[in-house]
């Protein structure tokens, strides 16, 4: 019998984006209590009209790049942070795995996203097999279809790293675990993707001062070129760059030094206004999107 291809196909972070899930601000806050933004650590409350306009701009760029966009609607037990659809699921070739987030306020997001995607015909798999496992998608970076780097930190714990490893090993995927720095402590939003985004199979944008040595050595062994983000453009999401395709990238407006370096590395850079949906909640274009399928 011919081999049946897995529904979502090989996972990379750089091949042309074909299918992606997003959640508009209005849907994210539909069940939010007053003042939730402070509890979640946002810097300022959301201006909903401006946020909706910015999110529409983001979706328009995704669609122009050739992606089909699944728009996730409101769901109970989710709040403002659910605008950042990347974190509450891990995608592997066979389907979507809902995650139990490390941030307690986000625990309803994984099941809600899984239910929404299932209604669109996307295969949903069981969660991680360890009840103590807590993980967020922002700590998972595919270097290629057979290498998944997972960061252990305050959002993704050791049981989750082990559970993810058991999950991907039968598919021939090597899991490389790296420890994340303490940085600003347990209450901060720090993911592996806070300081690295893949832009091509041999190109990444990084904040080098936070790179684990093991990850730096792995990238060097694979001759991955590094575009370095300066100190002054870290907080403004300079490292948070979404590949729409190889060296075709989406970034926040601003960060002129990083943009110049990306362009010097051969990247075509598109930008969006993220003053509401990104800077206030520390979530750039990778956080705002849950890529599901990419094809060369």
PDB file of C-alpha atoms in Angstrom, residues 51-228:
ATOM      1  CA  UNK A  51      -6.182  46.547  18.043  1.00  0.00           C
ATOM      2  CA  UNK A  52      -8.793  45.189  15.633  1.00  0.00           C
ATOM      3  CA  UNK A  53      -7.413  47.357  12.822  1.00  0.00           C
ATOM      4  CA  UNK A  54      -3.885  46.146  13.501  1.00  0.00           C
ATOM      5  CA  UNK A  55      -4.997  42.529  13.583  1.00  0.00           C
ATOM      6  CA  UNK A  56      -6.807  42.921  10.245  1.00  0.00           C
ATOM      7  CA  UNK A  57      -3.587  44.304   8.785  1.00  0.00           C
ATOM      8  CA  UNK A  58      -1.718  41.263  10.086  1.00  0.00           C
ATOM      9  CA  UNK A  59      -4.263  38.859   8.563  1.00  0.00           C
ATOM     10  CA  UNK A  60      -4.135  40.697   5.238  1.00  0.00           C
ATOM     11  CA  UNK A  61      -0.363  40.232   5.066  1.00  0.00           C
ATOM     12  CA  UNK A  62      -0.715  36.522   5.839  1.00  0.00           C
ATOM     13  CA  UNK A  63      -3.309  36.070   3.113  1.00  0.00           C
ATOM     14  CA  UNK A  64      -1.292  38.004   0.531  1.00  0.00           C
ATOM     15  CA  UNK A  65       1.618  35.697   1.264  1.00  0.00           C
ATOM     16  CA  UNK A  66      -0.544  32.726   0.273  1.00  0.00           C
ATOM     17  CA  UNK A  67      -1.742  31.435   3.637  1.00  0.00           C
ATOM     18  CA  UNK A  68      -5.261  30.267   4.395  1.00  0.00           C
ATOM     19  CA  UNK A  69      -6.212  31.886   7.691  1.00  0.00           C
ATOM     20  CA  UNK A  70      -8.459  30.161  10.230  1.00  0.00           C
ATOM     21  CA  UNK A  71     -10.036  32.799  12.474  1.00  0.00           C
ATOM     22  CA  UNK A  72     -10.704  31.504  15.981  1.00  0.00           C
ATOM     23  CA  UNK A  73     -13.818  32.809  17.713  1.00  0.00           C
ATOM     24  CA  UNK A  74     -14.626  33.535  21.366  1.00  0.00           C
ATOM     25  CA  UNK A  75     -14.490  30.732  23.909  1.00  0.00           C
ATOM     26  CA  UNK A  76     -15.244  30.457  27.591  1.00  0.00           C
ATOM     27  CA  UNK A  77     -12.298  30.041  29.960  1.00  0.00           C
ATOM     28  CA  UNK A  78     -10.046  32.090  27.707  1.00  0.00           C
ATOM     29  CA  UNK A  79      -8.996  35.697  27.985  1.00  0.00           C
ATOM     30  CA  UNK A  80      -6.864  38.450  26.538  1.00  0.00           C
ATOM     31  CA  UNK A  81      -3.725  36.313  26.245  1.00  0.00           C
ATOM     32  CA  UNK A  82      -5.544  33.936  23.899  1.00  0.00           C
ATOM     33  CA  UNK A  83      -4.806  36.418  21.113  1.00  0.00           C
ATOM     34  CA  UNK A  84      -1.379  34.743  21.170  1.00  0.00           C
ATOM     35  CA  UNK A  85      -2.471  31.475  19.550  1.00  0.00           C
ATOM     36  CA  UNK A  86       1.031  30.059  19.183  1.00  0.00           C
ATOM     37  CA  UNK A  87       1.489  29.177  22.831  1.00  0.00           C
ATOM     38  CA  UNK A  88      -1.384  26.830  23.586  1.00  0.00           C
ATOM     39  CA  UNK A  89      -0.589  24.076  21.082  1.00  0.00           C
ATOM     40  CA  UNK A  90       2.251  22.096  19.566  1.00  0.00           C
ATOM     41  CA  UNK A  91       1.904  21.059  15.939  1.00  0.00           C
ATOM     42  CA  UNK A  92       3.479  17.849  14.666  1.00  0.00           C
ATOM     43  CA  UNK A  93       2.970  16.181  11.258  1.00  0.00           C
ATOM     44  CA  UNK A  94       0.010  14.104  12.450  1.00  0.00           C
ATOM     45  CA  UNK A  95      -1.947  16.908  14.080  1.00  0.00           C
ATOM     46  CA  UNK A  96      -2.294  19.479  16.838  1.00  0.00           C
ATOM     47  CA  UNK A  97      -1.494  18.731  20.480  1.00  0.00           C
ATOM     48  CA  UNK A  98      -3.248  21.027  22.968  1.00  0.00           C
ATOM     49  CA  UNK A  99      -0.900  22.133  25.738  1.00  0.00           C
ATOM     50  CA  UNK A 100      -1.359  22.794  29.436  1.00  0.00           C
ATOM     51  CA  UNK A 101       0.260  26.203  29.660  1.00  0.00           C
ATOM     52  CA  UNK A 102       2.751  27.166  32.321  1.00  0.00           C
ATOM     53  CA  UNK A 103       0.869  30.403  32.896  1.00  0.00           C
ATOM     54  CA  UNK A 104      -2.121  29.343  35.030  1.00  0.00           C
ATOM     55  CA  UNK A 105      -4.477  32.004  33.643  1.00  0.00           C
ATOM     56  CA  UNK A 106      -4.115  30.463  30.173  1.00  0.00           C
ATOM     57  CA  UNK A 107      -5.058  26.881  31.021  1.00  0.00           C
ATOM     58  CA  UNK A 108      -8.334  27.031  29.091  1.00  0.00           C
ATOM     59  CA  UNK A 109      -6.691  28.042  25.830  1.00  0.00           C
ATOM     60  CA  UNK A 110      -5.361  24.657  24.709  1.00  0.00           C
ATOM     61  CA  UNK A 111      -8.714  22.847  24.847  1.00  0.00           C
ATOM     62  CA  UNK A 112     -10.522  25.837  23.308  1.00  0.00           C
ATOM     63  CA  UNK A 113      -8.126  26.096  20.368  1.00  0.00           C
ATOM     64  CA  UNK A 114      -8.230  22.337  19.826  1.00  0.00           C
ATOM     65  CA  UNK A 115     -12.046  22.362  19.731  1.00  0.00           C
ATOM     66  CA  UNK A 116     -12.071  25.253  17.263  1.00  0.00           C
ATOM     67  CA  UNK A 117      -9.526  23.609  14.953  1.00  0.00           C
ATOM     68  CA  UNK A 118     -11.387  20.293  15.081  1.00  0.00           C
ATOM     69  CA  UNK A 119     -14.463  22.098  13.751  1.00  0.00           C
ATOM     70  CA  UNK A 120     -12.316  23.120  10.768  1.00  0.00           C
ATOM     71  CA  UNK A 121     -11.288  19.520  10.139  1.00  0.00           C
ATOM     72  CA  UNK A 122      -7.802  19.830  11.634  1.00  0.00           C
ATOM     73  CA  UNK A 123      -6.654  16.611  13.348  1.00  0.00           C
ATOM     74  CA  UNK A 124      -6.383  17.034  17.125  1.00  0.00           C
ATOM     75  CA  UNK A 125      -4.250  14.609  19.125  1.00  0.00           C
ATOM     76  CA  UNK A 126      -4.288  13.831  22.859  1.00  0.00           C
ATOM     77  CA  UNK A 127      -2.335  16.101  25.159  1.00  0.00           C
ATOM     78  CA  UNK A 128       1.039  15.260  26.679  1.00  0.00           C
ATOM     79  CA  UNK A 129       1.032  11.968  28.559  1.00  0.00           C
ATOM     80  CA  UNK A 130       2.344  13.312  31.898  1.00  0.00           C
ATOM     81  CA  UNK A 131      -0.228  15.135  34.085  1.00  0.00           C
ATOM     82  CA  UNK A 132       2.589  17.234  35.567  1.00  0.00           C
ATOM     83  CA  UNK A 133       3.696  18.460  32.146  1.00  0.00           C
ATOM     84  CA  UNK A 134       3.322  22.182  31.479  1.00  0.00           C
ATOM     85  CA  UNK A 135       4.421  23.552  28.128  1.00  0.00           C
ATOM     86  CA  UNK A 136       3.960  26.515  25.809  1.00  0.00           C
ATOM     87  CA  UNK A 137       4.458  26.630  22.072  1.00  0.00           C
ATOM     88  CA  UNK A 138       6.832  29.564  22.317  1.00  0.00           C
ATOM     89  CA  UNK A 139       9.419  27.224  23.816  1.00  0.00           C
ATOM     90  CA  UNK A 140       9.438  24.896  20.794  1.00  0.00           C
ATOM     91  CA  UNK A 141      11.571  25.686  17.737  1.00  0.00           C
ATOM     92  CA  UNK A 142      11.886  23.394  14.705  1.00  0.00           C
ATOM     93  CA  UNK A 143      15.361  23.669  13.208  1.00  0.00           C
ATOM     94  CA  UNK A 144      14.278  21.270  10.475  1.00  0.00           C
ATOM     95  CA  UNK A 145      11.581  18.573  10.146  1.00  0.00           C
ATOM     96  CA  UNK A 146      13.628  16.112  12.220  1.00  0.00           C
ATOM     97  CA  UNK A 147      15.066  18.439  14.891  1.00  0.00           C
ATOM     98  CA  UNK A 148      12.921  20.092  17.548  1.00  0.00           C
ATOM     99  CA  UNK A 149      14.580  22.336  20.139  1.00  0.00           C
ATOM    100  CA  UNK A 150      12.611  22.730  23.379  1.00  0.00           C
ATOM    101  CA  UNK A 151      13.492  25.279  26.034  1.00  0.00           C
ATOM    102  CA  UNK A 152      13.035  24.348  29.689  1.00  0.00           C
ATOM    103  CA  UNK A 153      12.123  27.367  31.749  1.00  0.00           C
ATOM    104  CA  UNK A 154       9.327  28.811  33.825  1.00  0.00           C
ATOM    105  CA  UNK A 155       6.689  28.101  31.135  1.00  0.00           C
ATOM    106  CA  UNK A 156       7.815  24.652  29.952  1.00  0.00           C
ATOM    107  CA  UNK A 157       8.948  22.256  32.657  1.00  0.00           C
ATOM    108  CA  UNK A 158      11.094  19.118  32.683  1.00  0.00           C
ATOM    109  CA  UNK A 159       8.141  16.657  32.602  1.00  0.00           C
ATOM    110  CA  UNK A 160       6.881  18.431  29.475  1.00  0.00           C
ATOM    111  CA  UNK A 161      10.264  18.229  27.776  1.00  0.00           C
ATOM    112  CA  UNK A 162      10.362  14.479  28.454  1.00  0.00           C
ATOM    113  CA  UNK A 163       6.749  14.005  27.310  1.00  0.00           C
ATOM    114  CA  UNK A 164       7.328  15.895  24.069  1.00  0.00           C
ATOM    115  CA  UNK A 165      10.412  13.781  23.455  1.00  0.00           C
ATOM    116  CA  UNK A 166       8.404  10.567  23.815  1.00  0.00           C
ATOM    117  CA  UNK A 167       5.808  11.965  21.461  1.00  0.00           C
ATOM    118  CA  UNK A 168       8.102  12.907  18.584  1.00  0.00           C
ATOM    119  CA  UNK A 169      10.669  10.105  18.822  1.00  0.00           C
ATOM    120  CA  UNK A 170       8.562   7.521  16.886  1.00  0.00           C
ATOM    121  CA  UNK A 171       8.418   9.970  13.980  1.00  0.00           C
ATOM    122  CA  UNK A 172      12.208  10.097  13.828  1.00  0.00           C
ATOM    123  CA  UNK A 173      12.423  13.565  15.376  1.00  0.00           C
ATOM    124  CA  UNK A 174      15.347  14.379  17.632  1.00  0.00           C
ATOM    125  CA  UNK A 175      14.466  16.577  20.597  1.00  0.00           C
ATOM    126  CA  UNK A 176      17.229  18.877  21.792  1.00  0.00           C
ATOM    127  CA  UNK A 177      16.528  20.302  25.246  1.00  0.00           C
ATOM    128  CA  UNK A 178      18.129  23.555  26.348  1.00  0.00           C
ATOM    129  CA  UNK A 179      17.798  25.428  29.623  1.00  0.00           C
ATOM    130  CA  UNK A 180      16.492  28.998  29.505  1.00  0.00           C
ATOM    131  CA  UNK A 181      17.970  31.767  31.681  1.00  0.00           C
ATOM    132  CA  UNK A 182      16.278  33.129  34.795  1.00  0.00           C
ATOM    133  CA  UNK A 183      16.113  36.588  33.156  1.00  0.00           C
ATOM    134  CA  UNK A 184      13.374  38.539  35.021  1.00  0.00           C
ATOM    135  CA  UNK A 185      12.017  35.573  36.936  1.00  0.00           C
ATOM    136  CA  UNK A 186       8.884  33.405  37.029  1.00  0.00           C
ATOM    137  CA  UNK A 187       6.442  36.220  36.317  1.00  0.00           C
ATOM    138  CA  UNK A 188       8.117  37.325  33.093  1.00  0.00           C
ATOM    139  CA  UNK A 189       7.142  36.317  29.569  1.00  0.00           C
ATOM    140  CA  UNK A 190      10.263  34.470  28.488  1.00  0.00           C
ATOM    141  CA  UNK A 191      10.193  31.752  25.857  1.00  0.00           C
ATOM    142  CA  UNK A 192      12.863  30.156  23.731  1.00  0.00           C
ATOM    143  CA  UNK A 193      11.364  32.189  20.881  1.00  0.00           C
ATOM    144  CA  UNK A 194      11.968  35.363  22.905  1.00  0.00           C
ATOM    145  CA  UNK A 195      15.523  35.311  21.590  1.00  0.00           C
ATOM    146  CA  UNK A 196      15.500  33.269  18.371  1.00  0.00           C
ATOM    147  CA  UNK A 197      13.356  33.099  15.219  1.00  0.00           C
ATOM    148  CA  UNK A 198      14.219  30.955  12.215  1.00  0.00           C
ATOM    149  CA  UNK A 199      14.142  32.884   8.923  1.00  0.00           C
ATOM    150  CA  UNK A 200      15.499  30.247   6.536  1.00  0.00           C
ATOM    151  CA  UNK A 201      16.973  26.803   6.859  1.00  0.00           C
ATOM    152  CA  UNK A 202      20.382  28.429   7.333  1.00  0.00           C
ATOM    153  CA  UNK A 203      19.439  31.805   8.841  1.00  0.00           C
ATOM    154  CA  UNK A 204      18.115  32.893  12.244  1.00  0.00           C
ATOM    155  CA  UNK A 205      17.602  36.187  14.026  1.00  0.00           C
ATOM    156  CA  UNK A 206      18.857  36.014  17.610  1.00  0.00           C
ATOM    157  CA  UNK A 207      19.601  37.985  20.730  1.00  0.00           C
ATOM    158  CA  UNK A 208      23.012  36.376  21.342  1.00  0.00           C
ATOM    159  CA  UNK A 209      23.430  37.348  24.995  1.00  0.00           C
ATOM    160  CA  UNK A 210      20.568  34.999  25.926  1.00  0.00           C
ATOM    161  CA  UNK A 211      21.367  32.073  23.630  1.00  0.00           C
ATOM    162  CA  UNK A 212      22.113  28.858  25.547  1.00  0.00           C
ATOM    163  CA  UNK A 213      25.613  27.703  24.683  1.00  0.00           C
ATOM    164  CA  UNK A 214      24.299  24.321  23.527  1.00  0.00           C
ATOM    165  CA  UNK A 215      21.940  26.021  21.082  1.00  0.00           C
ATOM    166  CA  UNK A 216      24.664  28.361  19.831  1.00  0.00           C
ATOM    167  CA  UNK A 217      26.921  25.359  19.191  1.00  0.00           C
ATOM    168  CA  UNK A 218      24.132  23.476  17.434  1.00  0.00           C
ATOM    169  CA  UNK A 219      23.448  26.424  15.129  1.00  0.00           C
ATOM    170  CA  UNK A 220      27.174  26.775  14.431  1.00  0.00           C
ATOM    171  CA  UNK A 221      27.496  23.068  13.630  1.00  0.00           C
ATOM    172  CA  UNK A 222      24.685  23.471  11.099  1.00  0.00           C
ATOM    173  CA  UNK A 223      26.311  26.626   9.656  1.00  0.00           C
ATOM    174  CA  UNK A 224      23.217  28.689  10.458  1.00  0.00           C
ATOM    175  CA  UNK A 225      23.986  32.372   9.928  1.00  0.00           C
ATOM    176  CA  UNK A 226      22.923  34.604  12.822  1.00  0.00           C
ATOM    177  CA  UNK A 227      21.404  38.061  12.488  1.00  0.00           C
ATOM    178  CA  UNK A 228      21.996  39.736  15.850  1.00  0.00           C
TER     179      UNK A 228
END
